PDB file of C-alpha atoms and ligand atoms in Angstrom:
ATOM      1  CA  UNK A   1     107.623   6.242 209.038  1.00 41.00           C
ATOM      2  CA  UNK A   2     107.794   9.959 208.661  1.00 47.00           C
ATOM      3  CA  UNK A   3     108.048  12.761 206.027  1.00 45.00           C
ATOM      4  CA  UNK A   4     109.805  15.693 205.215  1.00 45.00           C
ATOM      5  CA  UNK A   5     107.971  18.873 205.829  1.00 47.00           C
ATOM      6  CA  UNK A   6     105.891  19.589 202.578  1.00 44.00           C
ATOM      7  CA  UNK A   7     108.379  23.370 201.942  1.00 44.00           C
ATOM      8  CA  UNK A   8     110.808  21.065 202.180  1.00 48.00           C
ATOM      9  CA  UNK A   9     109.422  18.001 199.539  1.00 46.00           C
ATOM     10  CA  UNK A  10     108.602  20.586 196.898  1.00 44.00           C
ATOM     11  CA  UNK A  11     112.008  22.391 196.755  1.00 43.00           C
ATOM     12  CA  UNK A  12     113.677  19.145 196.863  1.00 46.00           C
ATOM     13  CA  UNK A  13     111.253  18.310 193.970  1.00 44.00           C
ATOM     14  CA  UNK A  14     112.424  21.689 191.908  1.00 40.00           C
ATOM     15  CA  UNK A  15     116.584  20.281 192.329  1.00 41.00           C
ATOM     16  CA  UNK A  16     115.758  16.848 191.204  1.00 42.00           C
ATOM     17  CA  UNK A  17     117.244  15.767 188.532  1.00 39.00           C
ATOM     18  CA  UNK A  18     115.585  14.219 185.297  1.00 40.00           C
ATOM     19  CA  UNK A  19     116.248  10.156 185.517  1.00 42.00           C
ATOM     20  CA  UNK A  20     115.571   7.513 182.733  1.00 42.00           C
ATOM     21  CA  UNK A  21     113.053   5.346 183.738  1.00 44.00           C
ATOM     22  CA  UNK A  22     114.854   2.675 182.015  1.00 50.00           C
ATOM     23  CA  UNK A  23     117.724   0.903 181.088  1.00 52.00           C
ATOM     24  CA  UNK A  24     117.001   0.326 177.489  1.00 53.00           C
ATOM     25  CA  UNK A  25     117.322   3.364 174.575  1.00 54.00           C
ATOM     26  CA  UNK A  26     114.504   5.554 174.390  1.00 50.00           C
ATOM     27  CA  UNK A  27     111.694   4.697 171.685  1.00 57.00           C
ATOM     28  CA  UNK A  28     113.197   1.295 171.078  1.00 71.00           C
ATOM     29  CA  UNK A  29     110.973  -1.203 169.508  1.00 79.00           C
ATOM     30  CA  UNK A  30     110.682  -4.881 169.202  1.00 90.00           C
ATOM     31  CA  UNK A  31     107.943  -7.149 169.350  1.00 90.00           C
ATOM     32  CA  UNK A  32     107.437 -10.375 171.123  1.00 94.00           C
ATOM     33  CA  UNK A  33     105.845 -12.278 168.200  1.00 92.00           C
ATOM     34  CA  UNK A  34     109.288 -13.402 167.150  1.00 93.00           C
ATOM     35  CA  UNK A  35     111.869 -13.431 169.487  1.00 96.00           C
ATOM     36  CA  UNK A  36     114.476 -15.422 167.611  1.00 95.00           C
ATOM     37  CA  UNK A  37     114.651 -13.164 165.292  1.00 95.00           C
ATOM     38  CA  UNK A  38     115.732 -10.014 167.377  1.00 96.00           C
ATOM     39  CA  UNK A  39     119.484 -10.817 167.232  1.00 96.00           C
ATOM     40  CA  UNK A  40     119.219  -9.829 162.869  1.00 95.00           C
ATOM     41  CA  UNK A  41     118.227  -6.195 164.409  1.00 93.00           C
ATOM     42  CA  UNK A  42     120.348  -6.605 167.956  1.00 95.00           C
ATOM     43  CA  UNK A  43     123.360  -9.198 167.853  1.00 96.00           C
ATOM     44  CA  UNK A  44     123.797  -9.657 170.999  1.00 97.00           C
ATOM     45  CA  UNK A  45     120.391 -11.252 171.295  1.00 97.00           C
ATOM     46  CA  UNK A  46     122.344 -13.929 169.418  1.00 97.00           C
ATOM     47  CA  UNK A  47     125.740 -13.983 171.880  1.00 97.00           C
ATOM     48  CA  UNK A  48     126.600 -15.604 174.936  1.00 96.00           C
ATOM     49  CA  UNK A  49     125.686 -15.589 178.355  1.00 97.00           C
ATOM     50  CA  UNK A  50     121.772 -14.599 177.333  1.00 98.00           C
ATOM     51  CA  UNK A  51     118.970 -14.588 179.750  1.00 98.00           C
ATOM     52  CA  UNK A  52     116.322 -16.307 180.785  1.00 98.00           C
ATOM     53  CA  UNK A  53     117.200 -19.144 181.966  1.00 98.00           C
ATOM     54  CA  UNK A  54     116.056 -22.552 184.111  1.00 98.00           C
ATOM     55  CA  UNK A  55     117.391 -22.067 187.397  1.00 97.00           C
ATOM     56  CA  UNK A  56     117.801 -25.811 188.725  1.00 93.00           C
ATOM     57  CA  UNK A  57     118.098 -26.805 192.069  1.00 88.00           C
ATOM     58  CA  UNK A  58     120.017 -30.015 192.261  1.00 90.00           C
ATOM     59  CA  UNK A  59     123.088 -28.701 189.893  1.00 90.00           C
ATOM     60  CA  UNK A  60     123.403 -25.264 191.767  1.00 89.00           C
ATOM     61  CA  UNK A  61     126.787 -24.343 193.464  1.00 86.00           C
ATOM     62  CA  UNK A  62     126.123 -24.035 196.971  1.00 79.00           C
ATOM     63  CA  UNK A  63     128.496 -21.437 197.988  1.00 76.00           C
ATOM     64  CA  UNK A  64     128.673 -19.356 201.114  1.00 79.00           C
ATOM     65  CA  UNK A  65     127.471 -15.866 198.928  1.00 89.00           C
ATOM     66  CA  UNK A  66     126.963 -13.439 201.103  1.00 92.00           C
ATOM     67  CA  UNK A  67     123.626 -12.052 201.809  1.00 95.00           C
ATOM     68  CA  UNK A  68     122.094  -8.980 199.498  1.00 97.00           C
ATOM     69  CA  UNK A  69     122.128  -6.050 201.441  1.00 97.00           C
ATOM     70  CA  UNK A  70     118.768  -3.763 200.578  1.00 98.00           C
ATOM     71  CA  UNK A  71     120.098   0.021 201.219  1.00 98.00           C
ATOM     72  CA  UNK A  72     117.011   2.498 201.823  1.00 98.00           C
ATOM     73  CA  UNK A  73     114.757  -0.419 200.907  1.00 98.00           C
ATOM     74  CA  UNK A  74     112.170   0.334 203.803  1.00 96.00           C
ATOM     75  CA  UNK A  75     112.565   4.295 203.227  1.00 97.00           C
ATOM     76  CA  UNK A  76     109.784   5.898 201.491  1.00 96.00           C
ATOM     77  CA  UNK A  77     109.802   7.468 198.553  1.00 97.00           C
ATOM     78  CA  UNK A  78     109.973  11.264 198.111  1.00 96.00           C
ATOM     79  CA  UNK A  79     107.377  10.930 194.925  1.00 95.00           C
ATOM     80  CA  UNK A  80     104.253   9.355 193.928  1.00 96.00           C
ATOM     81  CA  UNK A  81     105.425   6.252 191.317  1.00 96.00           C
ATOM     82  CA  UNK A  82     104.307   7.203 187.849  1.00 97.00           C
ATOM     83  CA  UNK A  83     103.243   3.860 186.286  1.00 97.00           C
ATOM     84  CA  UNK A  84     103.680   3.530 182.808  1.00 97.00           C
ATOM     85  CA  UNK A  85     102.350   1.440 179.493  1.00 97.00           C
ATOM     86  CA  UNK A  86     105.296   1.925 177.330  1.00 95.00           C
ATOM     87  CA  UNK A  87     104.242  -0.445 174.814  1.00 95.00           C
ATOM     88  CA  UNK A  88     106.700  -3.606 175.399  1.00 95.00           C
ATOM     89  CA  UNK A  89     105.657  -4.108 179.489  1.00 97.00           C
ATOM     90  CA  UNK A  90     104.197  -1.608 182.450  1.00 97.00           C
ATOM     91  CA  UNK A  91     107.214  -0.017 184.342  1.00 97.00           C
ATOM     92  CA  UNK A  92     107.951   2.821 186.896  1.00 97.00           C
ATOM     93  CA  UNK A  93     111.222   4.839 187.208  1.00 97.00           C
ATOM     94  CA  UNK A  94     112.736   4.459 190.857  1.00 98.00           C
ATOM     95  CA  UNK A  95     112.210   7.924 192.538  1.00 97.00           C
ATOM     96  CA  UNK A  96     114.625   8.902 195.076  1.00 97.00           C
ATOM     97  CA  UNK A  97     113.394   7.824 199.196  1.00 97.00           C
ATOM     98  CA  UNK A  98     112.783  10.920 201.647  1.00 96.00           C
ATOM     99  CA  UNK A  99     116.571  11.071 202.127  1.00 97.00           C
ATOM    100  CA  UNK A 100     117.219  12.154 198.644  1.00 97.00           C
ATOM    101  CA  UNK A 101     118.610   8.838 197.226  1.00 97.00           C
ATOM    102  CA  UNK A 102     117.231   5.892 195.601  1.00 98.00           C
ATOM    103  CA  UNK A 103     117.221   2.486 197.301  1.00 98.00           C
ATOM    104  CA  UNK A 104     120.483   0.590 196.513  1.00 98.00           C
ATOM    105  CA  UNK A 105     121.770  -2.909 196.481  1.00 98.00           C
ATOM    106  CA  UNK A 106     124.947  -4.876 197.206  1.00 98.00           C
ATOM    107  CA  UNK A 107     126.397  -7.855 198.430  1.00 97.00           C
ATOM    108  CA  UNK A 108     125.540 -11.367 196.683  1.00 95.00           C
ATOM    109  CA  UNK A 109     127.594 -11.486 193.879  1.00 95.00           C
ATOM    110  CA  UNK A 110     128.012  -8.194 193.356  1.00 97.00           C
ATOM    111  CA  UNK A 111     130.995  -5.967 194.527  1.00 96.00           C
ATOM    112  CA  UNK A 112     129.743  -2.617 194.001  1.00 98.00           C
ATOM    113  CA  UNK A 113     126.961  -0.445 194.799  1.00 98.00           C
ATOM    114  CA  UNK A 114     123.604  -0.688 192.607  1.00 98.00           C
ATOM    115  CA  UNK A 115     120.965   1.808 192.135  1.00 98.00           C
ATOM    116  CA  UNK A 116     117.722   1.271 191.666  1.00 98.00           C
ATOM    117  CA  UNK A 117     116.724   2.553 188.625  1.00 97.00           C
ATOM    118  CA  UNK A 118     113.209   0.590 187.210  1.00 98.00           C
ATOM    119  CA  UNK A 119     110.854  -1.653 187.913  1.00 98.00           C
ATOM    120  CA  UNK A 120     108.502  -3.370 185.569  1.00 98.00           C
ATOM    121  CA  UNK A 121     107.025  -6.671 184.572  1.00 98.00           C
ATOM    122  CA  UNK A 122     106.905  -9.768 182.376  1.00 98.00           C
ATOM    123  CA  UNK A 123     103.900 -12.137 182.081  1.00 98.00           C
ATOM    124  CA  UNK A 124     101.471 -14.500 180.105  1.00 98.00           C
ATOM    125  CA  UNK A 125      97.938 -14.832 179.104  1.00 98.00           C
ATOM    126  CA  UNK A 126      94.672 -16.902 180.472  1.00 97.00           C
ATOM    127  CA  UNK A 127      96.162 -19.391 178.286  1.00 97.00           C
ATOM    128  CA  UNK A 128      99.987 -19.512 179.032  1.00 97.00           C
ATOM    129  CA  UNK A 129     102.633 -19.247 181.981  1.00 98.00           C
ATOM    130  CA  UNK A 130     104.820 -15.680 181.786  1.00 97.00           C
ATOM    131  CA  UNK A 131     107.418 -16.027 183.934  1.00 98.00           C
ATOM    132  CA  UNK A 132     110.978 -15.335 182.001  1.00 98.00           C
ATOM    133  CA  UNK A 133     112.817 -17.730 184.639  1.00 98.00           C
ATOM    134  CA  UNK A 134     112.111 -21.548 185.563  1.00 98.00           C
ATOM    135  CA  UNK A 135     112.613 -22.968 188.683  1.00 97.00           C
ATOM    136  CA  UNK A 136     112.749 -26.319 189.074  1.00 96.00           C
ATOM    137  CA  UNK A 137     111.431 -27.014 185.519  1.00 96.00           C
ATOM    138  CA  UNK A 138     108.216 -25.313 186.310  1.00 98.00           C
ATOM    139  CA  UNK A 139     107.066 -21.736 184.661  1.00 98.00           C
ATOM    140  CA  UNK A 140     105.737 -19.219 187.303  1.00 98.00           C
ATOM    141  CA  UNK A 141     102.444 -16.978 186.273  1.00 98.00           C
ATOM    142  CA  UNK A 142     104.049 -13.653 186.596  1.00 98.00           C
ATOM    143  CA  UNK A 143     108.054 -12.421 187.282  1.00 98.00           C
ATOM    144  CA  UNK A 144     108.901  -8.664 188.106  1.00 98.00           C
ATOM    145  CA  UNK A 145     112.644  -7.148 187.937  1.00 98.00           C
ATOM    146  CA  UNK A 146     113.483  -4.880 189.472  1.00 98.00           C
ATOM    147  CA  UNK A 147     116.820  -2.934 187.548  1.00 98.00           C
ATOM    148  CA  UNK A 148     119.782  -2.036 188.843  1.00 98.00           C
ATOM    149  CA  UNK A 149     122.489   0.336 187.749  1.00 98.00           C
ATOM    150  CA  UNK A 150     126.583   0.276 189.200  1.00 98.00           C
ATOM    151  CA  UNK A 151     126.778   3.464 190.296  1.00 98.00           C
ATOM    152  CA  UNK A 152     130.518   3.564 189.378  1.00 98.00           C
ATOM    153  CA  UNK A 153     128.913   3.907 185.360  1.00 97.00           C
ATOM    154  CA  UNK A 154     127.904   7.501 184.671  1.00 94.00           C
ATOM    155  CA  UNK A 155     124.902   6.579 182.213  1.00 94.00           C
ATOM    156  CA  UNK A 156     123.034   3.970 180.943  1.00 93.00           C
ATOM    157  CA  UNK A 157     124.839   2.822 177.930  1.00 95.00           C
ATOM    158  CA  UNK A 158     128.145   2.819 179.931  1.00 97.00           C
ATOM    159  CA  UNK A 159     126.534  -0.154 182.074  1.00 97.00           C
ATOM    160  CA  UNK A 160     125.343  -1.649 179.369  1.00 97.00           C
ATOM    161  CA  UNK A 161     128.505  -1.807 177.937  1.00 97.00           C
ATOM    162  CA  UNK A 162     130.082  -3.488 181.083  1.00 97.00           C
ATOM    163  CA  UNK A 163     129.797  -7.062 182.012  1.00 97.00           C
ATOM    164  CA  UNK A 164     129.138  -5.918 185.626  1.00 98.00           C
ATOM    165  CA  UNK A 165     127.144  -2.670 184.755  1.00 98.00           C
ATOM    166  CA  UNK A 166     123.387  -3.591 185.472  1.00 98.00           C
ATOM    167  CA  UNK A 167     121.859  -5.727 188.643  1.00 98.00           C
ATOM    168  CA  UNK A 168     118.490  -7.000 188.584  1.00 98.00           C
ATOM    169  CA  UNK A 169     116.320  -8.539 191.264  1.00 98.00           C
ATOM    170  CA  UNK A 170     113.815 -10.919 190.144  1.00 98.00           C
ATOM    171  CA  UNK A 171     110.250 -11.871 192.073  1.00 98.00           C
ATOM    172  CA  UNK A 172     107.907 -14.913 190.657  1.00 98.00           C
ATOM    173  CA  UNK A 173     104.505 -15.158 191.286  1.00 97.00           C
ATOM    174  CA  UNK A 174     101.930 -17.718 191.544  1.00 97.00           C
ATOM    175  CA  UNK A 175      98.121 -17.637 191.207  1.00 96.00           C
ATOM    176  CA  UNK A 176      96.098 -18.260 193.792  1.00 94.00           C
ATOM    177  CA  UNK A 177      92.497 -18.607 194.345  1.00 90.00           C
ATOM    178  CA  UNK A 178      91.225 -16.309 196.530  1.00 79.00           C
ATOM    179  CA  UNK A 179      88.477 -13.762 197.208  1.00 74.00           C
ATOM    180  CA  UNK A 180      90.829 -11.578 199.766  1.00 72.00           C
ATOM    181  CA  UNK A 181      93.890  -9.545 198.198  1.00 71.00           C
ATOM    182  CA  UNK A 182      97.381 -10.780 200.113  1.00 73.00           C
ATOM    183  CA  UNK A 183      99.192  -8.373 202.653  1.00 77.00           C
ATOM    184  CA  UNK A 184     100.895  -6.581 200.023  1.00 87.00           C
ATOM    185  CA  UNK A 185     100.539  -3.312 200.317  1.00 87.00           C
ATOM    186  CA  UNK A 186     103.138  -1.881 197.533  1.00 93.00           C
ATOM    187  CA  UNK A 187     101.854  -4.708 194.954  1.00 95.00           C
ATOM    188  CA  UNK A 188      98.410  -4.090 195.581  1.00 93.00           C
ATOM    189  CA  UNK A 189      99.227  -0.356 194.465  1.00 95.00           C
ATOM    190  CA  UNK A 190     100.916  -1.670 191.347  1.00 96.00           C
ATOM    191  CA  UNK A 191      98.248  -4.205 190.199  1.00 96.00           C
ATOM    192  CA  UNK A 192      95.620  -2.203 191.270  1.00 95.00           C
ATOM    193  CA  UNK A 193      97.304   0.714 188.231  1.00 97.00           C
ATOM    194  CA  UNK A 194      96.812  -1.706 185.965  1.00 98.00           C
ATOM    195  CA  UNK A 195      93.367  -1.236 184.993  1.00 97.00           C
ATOM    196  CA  UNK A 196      94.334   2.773 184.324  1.00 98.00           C
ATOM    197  CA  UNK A 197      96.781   1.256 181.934  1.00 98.00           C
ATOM    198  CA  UNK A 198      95.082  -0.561 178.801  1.00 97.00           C
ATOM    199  CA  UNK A 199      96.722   1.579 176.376  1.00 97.00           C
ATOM    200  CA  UNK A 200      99.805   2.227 175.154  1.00 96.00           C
ATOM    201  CA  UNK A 201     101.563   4.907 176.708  1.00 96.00           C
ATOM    202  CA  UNK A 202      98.757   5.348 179.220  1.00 97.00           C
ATOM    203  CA  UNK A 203     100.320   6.194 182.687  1.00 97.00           C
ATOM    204  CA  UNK A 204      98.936   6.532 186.147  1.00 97.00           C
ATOM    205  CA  UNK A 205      99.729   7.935 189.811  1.00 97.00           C
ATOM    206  CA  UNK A 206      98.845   5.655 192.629  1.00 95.00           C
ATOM    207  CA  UNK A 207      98.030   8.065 195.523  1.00 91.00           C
ATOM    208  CA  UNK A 208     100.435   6.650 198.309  1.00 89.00           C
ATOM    209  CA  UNK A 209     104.006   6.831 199.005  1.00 87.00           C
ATOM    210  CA  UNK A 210     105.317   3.531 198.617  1.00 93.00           C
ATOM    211  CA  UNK A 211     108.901   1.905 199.731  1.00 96.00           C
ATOM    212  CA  UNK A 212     110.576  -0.238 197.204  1.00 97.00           C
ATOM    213  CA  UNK A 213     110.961  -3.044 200.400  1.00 97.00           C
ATOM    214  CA  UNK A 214     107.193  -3.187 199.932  1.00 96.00           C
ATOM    215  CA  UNK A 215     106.786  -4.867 196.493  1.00 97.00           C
ATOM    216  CA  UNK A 216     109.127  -7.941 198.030  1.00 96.00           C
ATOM    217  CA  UNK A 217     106.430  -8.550 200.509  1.00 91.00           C
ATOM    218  CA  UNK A 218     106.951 -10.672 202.975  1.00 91.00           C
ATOM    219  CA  UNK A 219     109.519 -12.883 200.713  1.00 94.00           C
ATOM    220  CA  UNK A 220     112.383 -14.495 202.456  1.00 95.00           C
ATOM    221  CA  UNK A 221     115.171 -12.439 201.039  1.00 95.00           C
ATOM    222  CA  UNK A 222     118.020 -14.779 202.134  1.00 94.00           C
ATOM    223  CA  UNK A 223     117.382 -17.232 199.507  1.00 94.00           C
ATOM    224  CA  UNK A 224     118.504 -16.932 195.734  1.00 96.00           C
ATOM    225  CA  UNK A 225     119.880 -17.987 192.762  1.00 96.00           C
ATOM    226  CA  UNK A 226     122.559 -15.744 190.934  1.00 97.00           C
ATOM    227  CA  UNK A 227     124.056 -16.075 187.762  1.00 97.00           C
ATOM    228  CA  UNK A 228     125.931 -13.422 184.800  1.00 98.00           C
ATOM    229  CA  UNK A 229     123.194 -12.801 181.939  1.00 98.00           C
ATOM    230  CA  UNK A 230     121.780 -10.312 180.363  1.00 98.00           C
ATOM    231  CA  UNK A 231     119.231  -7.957 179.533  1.00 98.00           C
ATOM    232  CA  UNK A 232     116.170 -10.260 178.397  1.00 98.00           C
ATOM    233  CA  UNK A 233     114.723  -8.247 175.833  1.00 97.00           C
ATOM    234  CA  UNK A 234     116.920  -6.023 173.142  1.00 95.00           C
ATOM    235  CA  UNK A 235     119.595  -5.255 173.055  1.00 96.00           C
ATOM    236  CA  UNK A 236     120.365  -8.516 175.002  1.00 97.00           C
ATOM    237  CA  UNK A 237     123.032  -6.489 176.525  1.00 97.00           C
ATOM    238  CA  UNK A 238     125.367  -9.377 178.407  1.00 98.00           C
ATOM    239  CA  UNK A 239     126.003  -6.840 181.527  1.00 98.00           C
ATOM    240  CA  UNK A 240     123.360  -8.208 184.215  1.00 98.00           C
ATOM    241  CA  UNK A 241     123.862  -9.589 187.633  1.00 98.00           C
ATOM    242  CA  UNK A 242     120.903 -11.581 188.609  1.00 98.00           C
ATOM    243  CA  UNK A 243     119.370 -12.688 191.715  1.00 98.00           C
ATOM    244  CA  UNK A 244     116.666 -14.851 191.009  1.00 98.00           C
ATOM    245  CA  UNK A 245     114.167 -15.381 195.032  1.00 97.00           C
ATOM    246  CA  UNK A 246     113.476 -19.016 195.173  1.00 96.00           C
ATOM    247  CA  UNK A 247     110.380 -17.870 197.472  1.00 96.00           C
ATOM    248  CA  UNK A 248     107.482 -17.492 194.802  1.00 97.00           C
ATOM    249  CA  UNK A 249     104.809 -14.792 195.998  1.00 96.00           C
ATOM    250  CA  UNK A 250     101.154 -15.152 195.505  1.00 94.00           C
ATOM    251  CA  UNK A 251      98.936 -13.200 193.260  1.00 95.00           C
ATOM    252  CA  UNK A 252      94.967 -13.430 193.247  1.00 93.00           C
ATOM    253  CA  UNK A 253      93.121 -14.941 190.426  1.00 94.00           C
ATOM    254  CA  UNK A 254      91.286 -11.893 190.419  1.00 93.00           C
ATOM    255  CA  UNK A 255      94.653  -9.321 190.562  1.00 95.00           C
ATOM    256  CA  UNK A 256      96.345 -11.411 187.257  1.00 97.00           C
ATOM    257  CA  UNK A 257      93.914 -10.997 184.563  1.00 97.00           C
ATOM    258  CA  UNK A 258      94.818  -7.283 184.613  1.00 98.00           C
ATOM    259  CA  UNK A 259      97.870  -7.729 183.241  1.00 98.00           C
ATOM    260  CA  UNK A 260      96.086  -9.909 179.868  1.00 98.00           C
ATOM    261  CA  UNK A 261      94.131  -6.565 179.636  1.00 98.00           C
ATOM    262  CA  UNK A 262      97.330  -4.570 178.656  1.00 98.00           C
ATOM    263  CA  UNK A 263      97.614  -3.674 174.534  1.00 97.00           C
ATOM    264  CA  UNK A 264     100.649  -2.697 172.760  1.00 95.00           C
ATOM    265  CA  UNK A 265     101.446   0.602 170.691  1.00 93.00           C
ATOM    266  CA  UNK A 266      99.383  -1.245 167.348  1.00 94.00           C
ATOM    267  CA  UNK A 267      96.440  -1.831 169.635  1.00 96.00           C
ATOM    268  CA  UNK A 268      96.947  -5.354 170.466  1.00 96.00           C
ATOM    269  CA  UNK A 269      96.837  -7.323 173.032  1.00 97.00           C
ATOM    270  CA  UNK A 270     100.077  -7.393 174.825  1.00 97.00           C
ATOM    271  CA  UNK A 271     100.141 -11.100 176.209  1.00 98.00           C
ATOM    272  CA  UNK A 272     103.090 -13.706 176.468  1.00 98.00           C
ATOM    273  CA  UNK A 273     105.438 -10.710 177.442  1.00 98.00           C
ATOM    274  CA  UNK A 274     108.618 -13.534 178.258  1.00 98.00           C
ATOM    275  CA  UNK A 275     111.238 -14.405 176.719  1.00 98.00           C
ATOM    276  CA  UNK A 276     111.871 -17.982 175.361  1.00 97.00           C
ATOM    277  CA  UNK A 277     114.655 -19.555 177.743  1.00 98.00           C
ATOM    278  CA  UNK A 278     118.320 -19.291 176.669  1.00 98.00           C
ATOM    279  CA  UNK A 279     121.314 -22.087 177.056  1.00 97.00           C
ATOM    280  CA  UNK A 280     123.011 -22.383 180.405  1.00 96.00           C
ATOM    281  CA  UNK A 281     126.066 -22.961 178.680  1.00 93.00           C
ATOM    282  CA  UNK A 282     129.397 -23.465 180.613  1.00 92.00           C
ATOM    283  CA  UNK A 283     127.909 -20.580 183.639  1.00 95.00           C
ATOM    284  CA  UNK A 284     127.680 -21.303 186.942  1.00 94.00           C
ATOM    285  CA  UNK A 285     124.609 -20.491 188.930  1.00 96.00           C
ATOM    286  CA  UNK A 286     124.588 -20.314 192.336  1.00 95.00           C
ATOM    287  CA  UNK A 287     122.111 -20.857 195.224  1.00 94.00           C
ATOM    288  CA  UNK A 288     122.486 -18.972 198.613  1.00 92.00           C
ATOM    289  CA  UNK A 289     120.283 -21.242 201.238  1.00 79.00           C
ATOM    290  CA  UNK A 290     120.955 -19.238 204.856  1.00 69.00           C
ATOM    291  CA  UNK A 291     122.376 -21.631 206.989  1.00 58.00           C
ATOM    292  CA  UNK A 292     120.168 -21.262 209.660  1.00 54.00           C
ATOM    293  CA  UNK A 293     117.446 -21.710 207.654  1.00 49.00           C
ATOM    294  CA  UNK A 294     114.285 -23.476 209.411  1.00 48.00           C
ATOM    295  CA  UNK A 295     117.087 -24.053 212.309  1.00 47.00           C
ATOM    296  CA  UNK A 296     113.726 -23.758 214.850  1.00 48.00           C
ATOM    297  CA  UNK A 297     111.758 -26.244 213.532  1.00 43.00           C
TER     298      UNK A 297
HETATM  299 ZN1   ZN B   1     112.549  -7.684 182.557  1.00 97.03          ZN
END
């Protein structure tokens, strides 16, 4: 790992652009109390090809889909992350790694070039599962995306006008009972934010330079499902490439309840932060299993 020179960080820091830290319009509000009722305010919450959805394994299409390929991934970034409460979930705008781009995606289903944009997070309460995607029938604890733009779209309402404008990269977690915090370095950094973020609009500055690589841990990143949806909370937009990891990574029982701490712009709890799943309709969904895969046992 190294760094730029810090004469050199700083006047990189004075040419950077501004960047959205998200895909949605600014200020946007919606509440997940009543879902269902979103597409009277958004109608394309009430159109095809909606996401979440059940991801099953036994009616996937086993196709040879090429592997994703994770550009500037394992580079570090060029800023500290500033995590956010925005009121609706706790996200982070992508900064740009030490050699002045952001980390960017391809391959899978997707024929262009994606920039990472956002990350953020979806989840439950003490009394409730809050992943937005099932696998196998069974709701995960916890699912982060992380969002994508096509860098052949200018801004962020031209890819969300475009069936292939947005990619996102979903991670499930699972609970699990333990007194020692996982491996996880870039995670840790994230969920250990989260107690500097009760309220809305609260943000906070981990003090380490993370890589985006490092919030996959050590997930096999070989192995997904991929299907055309769309945005999963308004304006529903029907633009989003997902890649769903079938690896599910742990989270502590004592890392979780952080996220049941977070309250919305009224004050309240913000809990149950998924959205309900959507019909599969006539879409195909698609598994890439690496051929190789557990070839040396
Ligand atoms: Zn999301």
């Amino acid at each position: 790992m190294h760094f730029p020179a810090i004469g050199d960080f700083y006047q990189r820091l004075l040419f950077l652009l501004p960047f959205s830290a998200n895909l949605l319009p600014e200020g946007l509000r919606f509440s997940y109390d009543e879902p269902q009722k979103w597409q009277y305010s958004y109608p394309q919450c009430g159109g095809s090809e909606q996401s979440p959805i059940a991801l099953n394994p036994h009616k996937v299409i086993p196709i040879g889909l090429p592997p994703l390929y994770f550009g500037l991934y394992d580079e570090p970034f060029d800023e500290l992350l500033s995590i956010r409460n925005n009121g609706h979930t706790v996200e982070f705008g992508v900064p740009p790694t030490v050699f002045g781009e952001r980390p960017y995606l391809t391959g899978g289903l997707l024929s262009d070039f994606y920039e990472a944009m956002a990350v953020h997070f979806h989840w439950g309460s003490s009394q409730s599962k809050g992943s937005e995607h099932l696998i196998n029938g069974r709701r995960y604890d916890l699912e982060m995306h992380i969002v994508h733009r096509n860098t052949k779209y200018q801004s962020d309402e031209e890819a969300r006008n475009q069936t292939d404008g947005i990619a996102v990269l979903a991670v499930l977690f699972k609970v699990v009972k333990t007194d020692y915090l996982y491996y996880q370095p870039g995670l840790n950094e994230i969920f250990g934010s989260l107690l500097h973020l009760g309220e809305f609009n609260n943000s906070y500055t981990p003090a380490a330079f993370l890589t985006l690589g490092s919030l996959l841990g050590n997930l096999d990143r070989g192995n997904f499902y991929a299907y055309k949806g769309s945005l999963t909370t308004p304006p529903c937009s029907p633009a989003v490439l997902w890649h769903v990891f079938a690896e599910v990574l742990p989270i502590s029982h004592r890392e979780l309840p952080k996220f049941w701490q977070l309250r919305d712009r009224l004050g309240r709890p913000l809990l149950n932060t998924f959205r309900p799943l959507q019909s599969v309709e006539a879409r195909q969904v698609f598994q890439r299993r690496p051929i190789v895969e557990y070839a040396w046992l």
